[in-house]
XYZ file of C-alpha atoms in Angstrom:
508
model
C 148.600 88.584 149.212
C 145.236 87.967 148.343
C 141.683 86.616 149.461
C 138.792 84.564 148.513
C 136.581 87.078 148.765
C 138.632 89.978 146.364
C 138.903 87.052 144.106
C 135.181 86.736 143.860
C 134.839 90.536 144.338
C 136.711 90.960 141.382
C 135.356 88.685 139.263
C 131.896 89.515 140.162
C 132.729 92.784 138.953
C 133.946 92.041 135.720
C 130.585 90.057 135.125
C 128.359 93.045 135.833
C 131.007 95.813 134.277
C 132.685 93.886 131.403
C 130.083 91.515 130.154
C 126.832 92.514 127.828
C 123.576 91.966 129.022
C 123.011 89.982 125.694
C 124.034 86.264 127.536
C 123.119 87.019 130.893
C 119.964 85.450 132.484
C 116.531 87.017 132.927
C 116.992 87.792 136.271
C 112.924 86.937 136.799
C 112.637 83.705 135.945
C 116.789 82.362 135.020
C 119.858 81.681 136.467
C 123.537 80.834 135.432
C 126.536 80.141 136.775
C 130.239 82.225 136.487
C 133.979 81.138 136.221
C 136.874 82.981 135.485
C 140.502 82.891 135.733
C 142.418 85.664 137.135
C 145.987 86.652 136.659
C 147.744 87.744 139.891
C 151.423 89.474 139.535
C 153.542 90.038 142.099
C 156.591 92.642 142.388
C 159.355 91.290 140.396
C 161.769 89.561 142.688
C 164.546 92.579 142.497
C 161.672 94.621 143.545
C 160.267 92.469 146.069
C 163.791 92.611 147.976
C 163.257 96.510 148.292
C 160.011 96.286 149.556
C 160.258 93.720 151.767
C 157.019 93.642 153.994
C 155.365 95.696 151.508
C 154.767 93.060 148.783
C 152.280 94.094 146.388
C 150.144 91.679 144.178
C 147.950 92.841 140.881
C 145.208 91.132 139.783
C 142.945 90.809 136.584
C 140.741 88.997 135.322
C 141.902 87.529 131.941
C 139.192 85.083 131.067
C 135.731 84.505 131.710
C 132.874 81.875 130.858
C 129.239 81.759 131.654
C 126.858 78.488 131.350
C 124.838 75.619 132.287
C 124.512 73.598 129.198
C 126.551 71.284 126.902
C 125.125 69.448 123.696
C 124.253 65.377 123.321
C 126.411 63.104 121.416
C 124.063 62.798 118.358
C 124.307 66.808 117.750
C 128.770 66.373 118.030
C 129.899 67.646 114.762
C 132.949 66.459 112.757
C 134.379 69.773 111.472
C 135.059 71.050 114.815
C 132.401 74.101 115.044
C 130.733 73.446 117.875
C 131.055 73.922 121.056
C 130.379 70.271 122.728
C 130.329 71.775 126.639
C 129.092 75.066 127.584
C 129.129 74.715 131.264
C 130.938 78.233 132.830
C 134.167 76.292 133.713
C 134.716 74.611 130.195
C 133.685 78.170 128.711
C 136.213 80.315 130.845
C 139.234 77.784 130.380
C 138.758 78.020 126.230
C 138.479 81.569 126.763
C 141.999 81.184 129.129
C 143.615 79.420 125.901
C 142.672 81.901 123.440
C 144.525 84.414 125.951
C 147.420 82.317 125.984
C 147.834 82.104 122.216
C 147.989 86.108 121.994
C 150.514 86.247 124.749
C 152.222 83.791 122.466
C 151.923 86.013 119.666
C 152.918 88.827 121.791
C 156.247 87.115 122.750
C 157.382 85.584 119.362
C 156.867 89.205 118.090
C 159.079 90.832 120.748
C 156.347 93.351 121.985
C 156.686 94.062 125.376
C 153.527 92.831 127.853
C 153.543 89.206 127.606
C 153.585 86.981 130.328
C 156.106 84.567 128.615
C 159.840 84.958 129.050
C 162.187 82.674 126.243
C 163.033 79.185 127.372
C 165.914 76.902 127.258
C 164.847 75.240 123.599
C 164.297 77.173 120.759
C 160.504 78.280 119.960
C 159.937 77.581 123.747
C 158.595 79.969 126.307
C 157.955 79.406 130.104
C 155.603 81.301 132.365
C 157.497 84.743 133.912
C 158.022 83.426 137.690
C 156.131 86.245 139.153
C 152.777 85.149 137.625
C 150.402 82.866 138.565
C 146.613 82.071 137.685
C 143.470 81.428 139.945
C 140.526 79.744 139.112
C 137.166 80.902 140.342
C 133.891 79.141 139.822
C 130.709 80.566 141.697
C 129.653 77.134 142.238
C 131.014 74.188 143.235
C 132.121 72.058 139.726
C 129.480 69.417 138.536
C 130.573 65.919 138.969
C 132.545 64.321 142.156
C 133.220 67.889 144.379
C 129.643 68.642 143.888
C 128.600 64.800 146.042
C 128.811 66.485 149.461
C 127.832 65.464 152.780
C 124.454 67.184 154.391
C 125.677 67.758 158.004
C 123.798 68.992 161.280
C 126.484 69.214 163.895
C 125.165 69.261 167.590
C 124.135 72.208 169.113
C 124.842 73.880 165.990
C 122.385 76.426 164.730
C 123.160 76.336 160.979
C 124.034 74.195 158.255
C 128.331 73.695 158.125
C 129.855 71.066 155.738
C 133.026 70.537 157.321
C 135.245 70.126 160.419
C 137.086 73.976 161.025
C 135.195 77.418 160.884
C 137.984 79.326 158.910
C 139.283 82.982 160.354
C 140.846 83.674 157.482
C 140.121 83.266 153.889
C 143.065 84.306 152.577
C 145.917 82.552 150.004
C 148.165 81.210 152.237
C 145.858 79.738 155.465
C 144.486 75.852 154.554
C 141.547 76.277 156.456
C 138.475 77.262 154.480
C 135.198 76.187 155.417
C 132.091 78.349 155.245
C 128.308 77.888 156.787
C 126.791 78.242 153.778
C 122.966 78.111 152.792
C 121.616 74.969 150.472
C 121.967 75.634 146.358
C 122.505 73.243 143.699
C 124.606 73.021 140.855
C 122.786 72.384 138.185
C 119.373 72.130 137.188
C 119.295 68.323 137.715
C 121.092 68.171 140.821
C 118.714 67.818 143.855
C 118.015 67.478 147.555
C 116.683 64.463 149.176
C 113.840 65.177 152.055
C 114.474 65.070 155.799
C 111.547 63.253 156.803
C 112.774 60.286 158.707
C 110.377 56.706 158.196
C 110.936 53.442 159.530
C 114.543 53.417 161.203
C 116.654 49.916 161.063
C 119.813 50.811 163.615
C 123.099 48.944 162.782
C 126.186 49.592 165.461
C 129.306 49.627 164.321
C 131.881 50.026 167.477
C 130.415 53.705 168.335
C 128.818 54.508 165.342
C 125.476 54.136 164.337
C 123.474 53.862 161.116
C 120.054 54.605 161.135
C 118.603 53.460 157.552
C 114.827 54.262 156.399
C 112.745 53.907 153.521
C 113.263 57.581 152.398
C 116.880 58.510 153.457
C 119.804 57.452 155.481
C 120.862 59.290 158.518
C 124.460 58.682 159.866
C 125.287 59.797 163.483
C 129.413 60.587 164.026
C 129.686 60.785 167.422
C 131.726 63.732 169.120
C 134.628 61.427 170.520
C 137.132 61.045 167.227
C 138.856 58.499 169.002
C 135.980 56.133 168.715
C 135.549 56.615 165.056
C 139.017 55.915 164.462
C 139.287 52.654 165.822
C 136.041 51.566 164.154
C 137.187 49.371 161.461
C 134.419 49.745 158.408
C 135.762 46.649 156.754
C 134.780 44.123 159.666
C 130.828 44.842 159.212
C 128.831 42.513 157.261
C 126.115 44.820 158.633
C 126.674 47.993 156.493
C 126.482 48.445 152.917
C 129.111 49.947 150.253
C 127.334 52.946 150.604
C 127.085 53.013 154.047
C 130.939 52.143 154.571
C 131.854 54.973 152.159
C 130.326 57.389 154.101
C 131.799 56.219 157.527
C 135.016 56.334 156.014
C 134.314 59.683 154.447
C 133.587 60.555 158.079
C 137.091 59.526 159.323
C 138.894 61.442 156.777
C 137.058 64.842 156.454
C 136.543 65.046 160.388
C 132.938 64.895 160.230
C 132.847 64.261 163.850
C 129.930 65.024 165.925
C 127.754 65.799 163.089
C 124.690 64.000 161.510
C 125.348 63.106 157.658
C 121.492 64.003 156.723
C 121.614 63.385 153.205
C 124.452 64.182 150.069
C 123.784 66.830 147.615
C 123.269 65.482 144.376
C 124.563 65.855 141.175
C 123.382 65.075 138.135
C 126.422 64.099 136.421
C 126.163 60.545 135.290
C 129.038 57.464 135.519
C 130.464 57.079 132.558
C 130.305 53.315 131.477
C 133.400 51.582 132.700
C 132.780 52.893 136.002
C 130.361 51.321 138.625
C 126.878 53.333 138.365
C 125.658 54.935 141.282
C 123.785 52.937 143.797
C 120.252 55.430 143.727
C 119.572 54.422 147.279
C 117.889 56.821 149.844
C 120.058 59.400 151.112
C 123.608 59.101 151.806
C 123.522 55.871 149.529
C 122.630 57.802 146.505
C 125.543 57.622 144.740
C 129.443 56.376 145.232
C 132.305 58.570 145.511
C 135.603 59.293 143.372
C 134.100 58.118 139.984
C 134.471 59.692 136.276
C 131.171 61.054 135.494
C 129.701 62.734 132.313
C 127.142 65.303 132.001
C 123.691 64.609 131.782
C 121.932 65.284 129.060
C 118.132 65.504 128.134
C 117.272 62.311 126.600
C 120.406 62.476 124.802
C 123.477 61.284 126.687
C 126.537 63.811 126.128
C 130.276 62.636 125.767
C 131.640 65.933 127.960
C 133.476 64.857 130.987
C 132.486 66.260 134.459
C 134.116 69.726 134.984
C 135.205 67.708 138.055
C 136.879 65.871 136.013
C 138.318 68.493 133.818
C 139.501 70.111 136.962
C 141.821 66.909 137.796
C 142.702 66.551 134.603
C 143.837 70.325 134.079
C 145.711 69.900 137.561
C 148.107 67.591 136.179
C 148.489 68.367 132.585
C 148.118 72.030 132.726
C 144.934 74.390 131.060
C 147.083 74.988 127.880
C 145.893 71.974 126.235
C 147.907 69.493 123.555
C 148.313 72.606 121.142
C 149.963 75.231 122.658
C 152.794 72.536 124.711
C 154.420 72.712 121.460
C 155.486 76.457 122.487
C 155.422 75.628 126.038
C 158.665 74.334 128.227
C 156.214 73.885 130.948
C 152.473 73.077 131.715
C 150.512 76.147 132.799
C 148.618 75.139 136.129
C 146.733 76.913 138.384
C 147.886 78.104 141.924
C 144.393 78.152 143.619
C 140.581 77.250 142.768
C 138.069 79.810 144.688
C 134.802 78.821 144.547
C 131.951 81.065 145.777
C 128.987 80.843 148.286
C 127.498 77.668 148.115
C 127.258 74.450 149.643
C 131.330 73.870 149.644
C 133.585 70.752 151.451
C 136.984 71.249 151.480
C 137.991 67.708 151.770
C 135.732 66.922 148.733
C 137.101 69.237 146.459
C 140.752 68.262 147.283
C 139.105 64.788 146.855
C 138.045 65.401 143.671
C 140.201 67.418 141.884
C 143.829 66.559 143.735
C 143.668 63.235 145.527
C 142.059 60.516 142.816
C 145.361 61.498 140.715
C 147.887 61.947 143.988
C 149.288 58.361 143.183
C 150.645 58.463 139.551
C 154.093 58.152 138.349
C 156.544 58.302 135.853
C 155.023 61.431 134.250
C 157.216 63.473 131.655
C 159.332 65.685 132.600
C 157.679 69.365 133.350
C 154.438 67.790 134.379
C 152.910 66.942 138.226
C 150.281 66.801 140.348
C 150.008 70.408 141.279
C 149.539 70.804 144.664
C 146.490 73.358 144.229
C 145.321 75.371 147.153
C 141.327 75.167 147.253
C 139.550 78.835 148.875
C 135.649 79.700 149.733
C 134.141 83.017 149.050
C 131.348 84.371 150.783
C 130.262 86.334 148.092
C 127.334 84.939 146.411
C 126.917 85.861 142.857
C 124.129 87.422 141.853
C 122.471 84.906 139.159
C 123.441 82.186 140.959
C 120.091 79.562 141.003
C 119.938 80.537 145.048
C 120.041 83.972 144.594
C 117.357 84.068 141.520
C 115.340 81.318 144.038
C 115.816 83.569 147.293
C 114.907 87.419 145.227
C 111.349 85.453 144.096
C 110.651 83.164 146.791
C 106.815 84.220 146.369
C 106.640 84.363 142.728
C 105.068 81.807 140.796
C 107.435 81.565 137.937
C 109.480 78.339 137.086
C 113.007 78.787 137.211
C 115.485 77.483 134.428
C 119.054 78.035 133.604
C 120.027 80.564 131.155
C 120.472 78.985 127.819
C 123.420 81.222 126.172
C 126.982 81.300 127.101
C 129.479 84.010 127.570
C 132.906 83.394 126.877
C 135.094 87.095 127.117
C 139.016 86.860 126.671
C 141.413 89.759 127.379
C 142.750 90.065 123.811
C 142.636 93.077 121.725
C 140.135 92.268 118.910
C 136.634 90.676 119.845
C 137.234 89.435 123.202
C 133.178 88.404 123.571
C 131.143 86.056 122.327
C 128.458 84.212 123.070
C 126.745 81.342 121.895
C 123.894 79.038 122.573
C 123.253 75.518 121.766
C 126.733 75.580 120.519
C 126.813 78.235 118.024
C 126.794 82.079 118.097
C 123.508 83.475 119.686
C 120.614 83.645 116.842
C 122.230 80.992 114.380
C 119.823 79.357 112.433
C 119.608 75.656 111.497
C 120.632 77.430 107.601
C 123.268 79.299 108.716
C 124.862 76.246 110.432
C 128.143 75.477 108.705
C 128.873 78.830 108.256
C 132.067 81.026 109.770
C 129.574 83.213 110.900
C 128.025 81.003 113.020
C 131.104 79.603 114.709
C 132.386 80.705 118.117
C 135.498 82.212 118.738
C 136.645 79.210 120.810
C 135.253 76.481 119.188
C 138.188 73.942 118.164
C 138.148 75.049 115.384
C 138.596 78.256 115.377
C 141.277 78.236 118.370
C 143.411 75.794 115.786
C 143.149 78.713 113.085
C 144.358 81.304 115.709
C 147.331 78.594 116.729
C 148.356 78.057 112.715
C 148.676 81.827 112.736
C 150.784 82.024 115.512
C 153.122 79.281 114.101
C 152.923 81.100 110.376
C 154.263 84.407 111.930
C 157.715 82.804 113.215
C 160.105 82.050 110.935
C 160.987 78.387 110.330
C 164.213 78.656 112.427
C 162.394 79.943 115.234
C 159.563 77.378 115.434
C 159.824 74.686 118.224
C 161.648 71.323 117.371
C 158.041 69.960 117.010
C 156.499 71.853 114.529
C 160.050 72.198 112.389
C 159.446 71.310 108.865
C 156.674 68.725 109.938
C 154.189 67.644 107.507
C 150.858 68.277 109.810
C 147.667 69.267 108.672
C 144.880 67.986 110.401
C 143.748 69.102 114.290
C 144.349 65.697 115.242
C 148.055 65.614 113.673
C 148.903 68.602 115.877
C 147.437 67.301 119.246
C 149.257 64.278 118.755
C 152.974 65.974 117.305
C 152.950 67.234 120.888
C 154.245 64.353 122.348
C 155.323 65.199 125.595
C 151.639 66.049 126.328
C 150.434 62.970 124.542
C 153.092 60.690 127.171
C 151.492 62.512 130.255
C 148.179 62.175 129.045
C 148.636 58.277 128.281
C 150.166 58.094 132.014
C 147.148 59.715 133.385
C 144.582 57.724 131.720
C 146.579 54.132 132.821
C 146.958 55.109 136.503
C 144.121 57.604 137.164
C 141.845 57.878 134.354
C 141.185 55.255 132.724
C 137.014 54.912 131.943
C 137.588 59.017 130.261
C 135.430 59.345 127.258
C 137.242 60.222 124.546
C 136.433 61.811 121.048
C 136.934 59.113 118.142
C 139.516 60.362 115.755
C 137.002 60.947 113.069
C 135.510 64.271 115.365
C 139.157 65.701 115.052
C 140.424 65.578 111.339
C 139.548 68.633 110.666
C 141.956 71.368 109.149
């Protein structure tokens, strides 16, 4: 099998081996943060009966993404050459799609190497059963997974966010939680103060509140019993705020522990959505919403990679494109995420349980069950590391403003980009091929109409078979399967998402 920690070993790795320094922070005054996603093969199964006990795994990274930024709505672009959301995540899954399309290509053309085996329909391919992807992030993802609780256990002597100390980190044990040292996610994402003011108590059954001007302290005491019977919905004491907290309490097993504070994130609700409440403390902001990114002065339209994450986990990383070639969704096995403040509960929150309850999706597509793994491997540009190495320097520290998206294809798997557009465009040059990255929409539809253009017309799926389609937006929508789940998500699960007007997607 595998671990958290070889995941992050590995991918950490890759960064420093693989990946230019052109992209990479100043390590003096920047930081960044890393995702990847990382093929692992086991033995075939004819194999795997031979060596039974002795089951061997292989693992590579295939796609990587670096970045902390994404652009505001009034710099979106029409023509489909810019890259809206830069943040690592977003950056390694485009670079995960461009993979895809040349394992595609590697399939149709009968070369040996892909990952693809034929399907059932013709023009369809399905995964080979032996392969599945992870999906590491060195940080936990912007948005809902990043709202997590501030705890101080009794009688413990360092910060924990959870109820379990894990053993084992590796593939197949559920129980991952990691004393981990404060960071934030992003630049905008902060930590409240501990200094406790005026306290107000309120007693609810065995639990208390204690509520001051400058933040909220919750006490969970040790016996779970007592906590379990208290009935949140009785109080006309507590707040919203307060209530989702004790509940929070009940479910992750924060028992014992004072709730100090959340960690923030700057991710904003998108309208639709109720906004955050902004008071002190644990009240700062409500749980389980859609968020969007912030942006500076300049509200963006990208979704939380929280989000992105749920999304992704129930209609696959391919995208709308490449499910015409596809007989099923590809999802991801496992999300690692490295050293940093981590909940398992909230992640599994986040990215697993606000979907859990829809139905009636297509056929092919689910809720993948995804398992959720801490490293305790920091990376090296993480914002806590850059903090921690200069703790006495004097220099402000900012996140690094280029992007790095690498691919495991044959011809120019890098490429990075900043405010959107290759690294050293010019407001002239905009417009230009030159300028456009490699996994821009844009661009990753060219790639795609090659694909289809080098299978004959017998060979292509049913839903690209003498089809009149020419814009992006004609494609996306041709894949109807895709388009059914999608609708199904947004009705039961999703439905304040933010999406693109048509106009942003006619391009050809």
């Amino acid at each position: 099998m595998w671990s958290a920690d070889e995941v992050a070993g590995l991918c950490y790795t890759h960064y420093s081996t693989k990946l230019p320094k052109q992209g990479k922070p100043n390590p003096n005054r920047e930081w960044t943060l890393l995702a990847a996603v990382v093929k692992v093969e086991s033995a075939p199964e004819r194999e795997a009966c031979l060596n039974v006990g002795n089951l061997q795994v292989t693992k590579e990274v295939v796609a990587m993404g670096t970045g902390t930024k994404c652009i505001g709505h009034t710099r979106m672009r029409k023509t489909g050459d810019i890259l809206n959301d830069s943040h690592a995540e977003v950056i390694a899954k485009r670079s995960f799609q461009r993979y895809l399309i040349h394992q595609l290509w590697l399939a149709a053309s009968h070369q040996q190497g892909s990952i693809f085996s034929p399907g059932t329909k013709i023009g369809k391919w399905k995964l080979k059963p032996h392969i599945t992807f992870i999906f590491f992030c060195s940080h936990t993802p912007c948005g809902d997974a990043s709202i997590i609780p501030m705890t101080k256990p009794k009688d413990q002597p360092c910060e924990v966010v959870g109820r379990k100390n894990p053993t084992s980190h590796s593939a197949d044990c559920s129980d991952n939680y990691d004393p981990v040292g404060p960071e934030n996610k992003r630049k905008t994402e902060e930590t409240a103060s501990d200094h406790v003011t005026k306290k107000i108590k309120t007693v609810i059954g065995d639990s208390a509140f204690e509520v001051t001007e400058r933040i909220a302290v919750q006490y969970v005491p040790g016996n779970q019993q007592n906590v379990q019977d208290t009935d949140t919905s009785r109080s006309e004491f507590i707040t919203d705020g307060q209530r989702e907290i004790l509940t929070c309490a009940k479910e992750t097993g924060l028992i014992g522990a004072t709730v100090m504070d959340v960690y923030r994130t700057g991710a904003k609700c998108v309208l639709g959505e109720r906004d955050d409440a902004r008071r002190p403390g644990i009240e700062y902001h409500h749980v389980g919403l859609l968020r969007v990114k912030p942006g500076r002065g300049d509200r963006t339209c990208s979704m939380s990679c929280s989000d992105k994450l749920a999304r992704w986990n129930v209609l696959g990383c391919q995208g709308a494109l490449l499910m015409h070639f596809l007989q099923h969704p590809v999802y991801l096995s496992a999300i690692v995420v490295g050293k940093c403040p981590y909940s398992q509960e909230v992640m599994q929150r986040a990215v697993i349980e606000r979907c859990q309850h829809i139905s009636f999706l297509p056929d092919g597509f689910h809720v993948q069950e995804v398992k959720m793994l801490q490293s305790n491997l920091q990376f090296k540009h993480s914002r806590h590391a850059i903090q921690t190495a200069h703790a006495n320097g004097k220099a402000k520290l900012v996140p690094c403003g280029a992007a790095i998206s690498w691919s495991a294809v044959p011809e120019q798997p890098l490429d990075v980009t900043s405010n959107g557009f290759k690294q050293g465009t010019t407001k002239k040059g905009i417009g230009s091929r030159q300028t456009r990255s490699r996994i821009c929409k844009v661009e990753l539809f060219h790639v795609f109409q090659r694909l289809m253009a080098s299978i004959s017309q017998e060979n292509l799926p049913e839903s690209l078979r003498e089809k009149k389609l020419e814009t992006y937006w004609e494609y996306k929508e041709a894949a109807a399967n895709y388009q059914e789940a999608w609708k199904v998500l947004r009705n039961q699960a999703l439905g304040a998402w933010v999406k693109n007007t048509k106009d942003y997607l006619q391009f050809t």
